[in-house]
Amino acid sequence: MSKKALVIIDMQTGSFTSKTPRYESEIVIEKINRLSLKFRSNGDYIIFVRHDGTKEGYFYPGSDDWQILPSLNQQPGDIYIEKTI
């Protein structure tokens, strides 16, 4: 059986601030965590994609804004991809 991947894109702390509220963000995060649990239990991949917004003056690699939301379940072995725009 081939493996599948759950790709989680741009779920970074800088996108979820009081200045940038997201519609039903808690529900979305809960759904992502449930999906990632299912994918992990099947031995599938979890891939986090985060963007680097240094051209725009934010989301610098390593900064707080650049980090994946701490409320998302992250595990050793997850794959992280940095997207430069």
JSON list of C-alpha atoms in Angstrom, two decimals:
[
{"chain": "A", "resi": 1, "resn": "MET", "atom": "CA", "xyz": [0.00, 0.00, 0.00]},
{"chain": "A", "resi": 2, "resn": "SER", "atom": "CA", "xyz": [1.35, 3.45, -0.88]},
{"chain": "A", "resi": 3, "resn": "LYS", "atom": "CA", "xyz": [1.74, 6.19, 1.68]},
{"chain": "A", "resi": 4, "resn": "LYS", "atom": "CA", "xyz": [-0.30, 9.37, 1.73]},
{"chain": "A", "resi": 5, "resn": "ALA", "atom": "CA", "xyz": [0.55, 12.83, 3.01]},
{"chain": "A", "resi": 6, "resn": "LEU", "atom": "CA", "xyz": [-1.36, 15.51, 4.85]},
{"chain": "A", "resi": 7, "resn": "VAL", "atom": "CA", "xyz": [0.02, 18.90, 3.75]},
{"chain": "A", "resi": 8, "resn": "ILE", "atom": "CA", "xyz": [-0.59, 21.74, 6.21]},
{"chain": "A", "resi": 9, "resn": "ILE", "atom": "CA", "xyz": [0.15, 25.12, 4.63]},
{"chain": "A", "resi": 10, "resn": "ASP", "atom": "CA", "xyz": [0.93, 28.49, 6.26]},
{"chain": "A", "resi": 11, "resn": "MET", "atom": "CA", "xyz": [-0.48, 27.68, 9.71]},
{"chain": "A", "resi": 12, "resn": "GLN", "atom": "CA", "xyz": [2.02, 30.05, 11.30]},
{"chain": "A", "resi": 13, "resn": "THR", "atom": "CA", "xyz": [1.68, 32.16, 14.43]},
{"chain": "A", "resi": 14, "resn": "GLY", "atom": "CA", "xyz": [2.04, 35.41, 12.47]},
{"chain": "A", "resi": 15, "resn": "SER", "atom": "CA", "xyz": [-1.13, 34.61, 10.55]},
{"chain": "A", "resi": 16, "resn": "PHE", "atom": "CA", "xyz": [-3.22, 34.16, 13.71]},
{"chain": "A", "resi": 17, "resn": "THR", "atom": "CA", "xyz": [-2.95, 37.36, 15.71]},
{"chain": "A", "resi": 18, "resn": "SER", "atom": "CA", "xyz": [-5.52, 39.73, 17.15]},
{"chain": "A", "resi": 19, "resn": "LYS", "atom": "CA", "xyz": [-4.84, 41.95, 14.14]},
{"chain": "A", "resi": 20, "resn": "THR", "atom": "CA", "xyz": [-5.41, 39.06, 11.73]},
{"chain": "A", "resi": 21, "resn": "PRO", "atom": "CA", "xyz": [-8.27, 36.99, 13.19]},
{"chain": "A", "resi": 22, "resn": "ARG", "atom": "CA", "xyz": [-9.23, 33.91, 11.19]},
{"chain": "A", "resi": 23, "resn": "TYR", "atom": "CA", "xyz": [-12.75, 32.57, 10.83]},
{"chain": "A", "resi": 24, "resn": "GLU", "atom": "CA", "xyz": [-13.38, 29.62, 13.19]},
{"chain": "A", "resi": 25, "resn": "SER", "atom": "CA", "xyz": [-9.64, 29.12, 13.69]},
{"chain": "A", "resi": 26, "resn": "GLU", "atom": "CA", "xyz": [-10.08, 26.90, 16.77]},
{"chain": "A", "resi": 27, "resn": "ILE", "atom": "CA", "xyz": [-12.39, 24.57, 14.83]},
{"chain": "A", "resi": 28, "resn": "VAL", "atom": "CA", "xyz": [-9.98, 24.47, 11.88]},
{"chain": "A", "resi": 29, "resn": "ILE", "atom": "CA", "xyz": [-7.03, 23.68, 14.17]},
{"chain": "A", "resi": 30, "resn": "GLU", "atom": "CA", "xyz": [-9.04, 20.93, 15.88]},
{"chain": "A", "resi": 31, "resn": "LYS", "atom": "CA", "xyz": [-9.90, 19.39, 12.48]},
{"chain": "A", "resi": 32, "resn": "ILE", "atom": "CA", "xyz": [-6.26, 19.51, 11.36]},
{"chain": "A", "resi": 33, "resn": "ASN", "atom": "CA", "xyz": [-5.17, 17.81, 14.60]},
{"chain": "A", "resi": 34, "resn": "ARG", "atom": "CA", "xyz": [-7.77, 15.06, 14.13]},
{"chain": "A", "resi": 35, "resn": "LEU", "atom": "CA", "xyz": [-6.69, 14.53, 10.52]},
{"chain": "A", "resi": 36, "resn": "SER", "atom": "CA", "xyz": [-3.01, 14.43, 11.46]},
{"chain": "A", "resi": 37, "resn": "LEU", "atom": "CA", "xyz": [-3.74, 11.84, 14.16]},
{"chain": "A", "resi": 38, "resn": "LYS", "atom": "CA", "xyz": [-5.49, 9.65, 11.58]},
{"chain": "A", "resi": 39, "resn": "PHE", "atom": "CA", "xyz": [-2.67, 10.06, 9.05]},
{"chain": "A", "resi": 40, "resn": "ARG", "atom": "CA", "xyz": [-0.02, 9.25, 11.68]},
{"chain": "A", "resi": 41, "resn": "SER", "atom": "CA", "xyz": [-1.94, 6.16, 12.86]},
{"chain": "A", "resi": 42, "resn": "ASN", "atom": "CA", "xyz": [-1.84, 4.92, 9.24]},
{"chain": "A", "resi": 43, "resn": "GLY", "atom": "CA", "xyz": [1.92, 5.55, 9.01]},
{"chain": "A", "resi": 44, "resn": "ASP", "atom": "CA", "xyz": [1.41, 8.41, 6.55]},
{"chain": "A", "resi": 45, "resn": "TYR", "atom": "CA", "xyz": [3.35, 11.65, 6.28]},
{"chain": "A", "resi": 46, "resn": "ILE", "atom": "CA", "xyz": [2.57, 15.02, 7.85]},
{"chain": "A", "resi": 47, "resn": "ILE", "atom": "CA", "xyz": [4.10, 17.93, 5.94]},
{"chain": "A", "resi": 48, "resn": "PHE", "atom": "CA", "xyz": [4.09, 21.49, 7.27]},
{"chain": "A", "resi": 49, "resn": "VAL", "atom": "CA", "xyz": [4.73, 24.25, 4.73]},
{"chain": "A", "resi": 50, "resn": "ARG", "atom": "CA", "xyz": [5.62, 27.69, 6.05]},
{"chain": "A", "resi": 51, "resn": "HIS", "atom": "CA", "xyz": [6.31, 30.75, 3.99]},
{"chain": "A", "resi": 52, "resn": "ASP", "atom": "CA", "xyz": [9.17, 33.19, 4.34]},
{"chain": "A", "resi": 53, "resn": "GLY", "atom": "CA", "xyz": [7.85, 36.72, 3.91]},
{"chain": "A", "resi": 54, "resn": "THR", "atom": "CA", "xyz": [11.14, 38.57, 4.20]},
{"chain": "A", "resi": 55, "resn": "LYS", "atom": "CA", "xyz": [10.36, 40.42, 0.96]},
{"chain": "A", "resi": 56, "resn": "GLU", "atom": "CA", "xyz": [7.35, 41.91, 2.77]},
{"chain": "A", "resi": 57, "resn": "GLY", "atom": "CA", "xyz": [9.28, 42.51, 6.00]},
{"chain": "A", "resi": 58, "resn": "TYR", "atom": "CA", "xyz": [7.76, 39.77, 8.18]},
{"chain": "A", "resi": 59, "resn": "PHE", "atom": "CA", "xyz": [7.80, 36.01, 8.73]},
{"chain": "A", "resi": 60, "resn": "TYR", "atom": "CA", "xyz": [11.58, 35.93, 8.99]},
{"chain": "A", "resi": 61, "resn": "PRO", "atom": "CA", "xyz": [12.87, 32.35, 9.31]},
{"chain": "A", "resi": 62, "resn": "GLY", "atom": "CA", "xyz": [13.31, 31.52, 12.98]},
{"chain": "A", "resi": 63, "resn": "SER", "atom": "CA", "xyz": [11.12, 34.41, 14.20]},
{"chain": "A", "resi": 64, "resn": "ASP", "atom": "CA", "xyz": [8.03, 33.90, 16.35]},
{"chain": "A", "resi": 65, "resn": "ASP", "atom": "CA", "xyz": [5.73, 34.80, 13.43]},
{"chain": "A", "resi": 66, "resn": "TRP", "atom": "CA", "xyz": [7.38, 32.14, 11.26]},
{"chain": "A", "resi": 67, "resn": "GLN", "atom": "CA", "xyz": [6.73, 29.26, 13.69]},
{"chain": "A", "resi": 68, "resn": "ILE", "atom": "CA", "xyz": [3.97, 26.71, 13.23]},
{"chain": "A", "resi": 69, "resn": "LEU", "atom": "CA", "xyz": [1.05, 27.29, 15.60]},
{"chain": "A", "resi": 70, "resn": "PRO", "atom": "CA", "xyz": [1.87, 25.60, 18.91]},
{"chain": "A", "resi": 71, "resn": "SER", "atom": "CA", "xyz": [-1.73, 24.35, 19.13]},
{"chain": "A", "resi": 72, "resn": "LEU", "atom": "CA", "xyz": [-1.10, 22.12, 16.10]},
{"chain": "A", "resi": 73, "resn": "ASN", "atom": "CA", "xyz": [0.07, 18.64, 17.00]},
{"chain": "A", "resi": 74, "resn": "GLN", "atom": "CA", "xyz": [3.65, 18.31, 15.75]},
{"chain": "A", "resi": 75, "resn": "GLN", "atom": "CA", "xyz": [5.71, 15.15, 16.13]},
{"chain": "A", "resi": 76, "resn": "PRO", "atom": "CA", "xyz": [9.29, 14.09, 15.49]},
{"chain": "A", "resi": 77, "resn": "GLY", "atom": "CA", "xyz": [9.46, 12.82, 11.95]},
{"chain": "A", "resi": 78, "resn": "ASP", "atom": "CA", "xyz": [7.10, 15.45, 10.56]},
{"chain": "A", "resi": 79, "resn": "ILE", "atom": "CA", "xyz": [8.42, 17.14, 7.44]},
{"chain": "A", "resi": 80, "resn": "TYR", "atom": "CA", "xyz": [8.87, 20.92, 7.24]},
{"chain": "A", "resi": 81, "resn": "ILE", "atom": "CA", "xyz": [9.16, 22.84, 4.00]},
{"chain": "A", "resi": 82, "resn": "GLU", "atom": "CA", "xyz": [10.05, 26.54, 3.88]},
{"chain": "A", "resi": 83, "resn": "LYS", "atom": "CA", "xyz": [8.58, 28.38, 0.92]},
{"chain": "A", "resi": 84, "resn": "THR", "atom": "CA", "xyz": [10.35, 31.58, -0.12]},
{"chain": "A", "resi": 85, "resn": "ILE", "atom": "CA", "xyz": [8.14, 34.11, -1.85]}
]
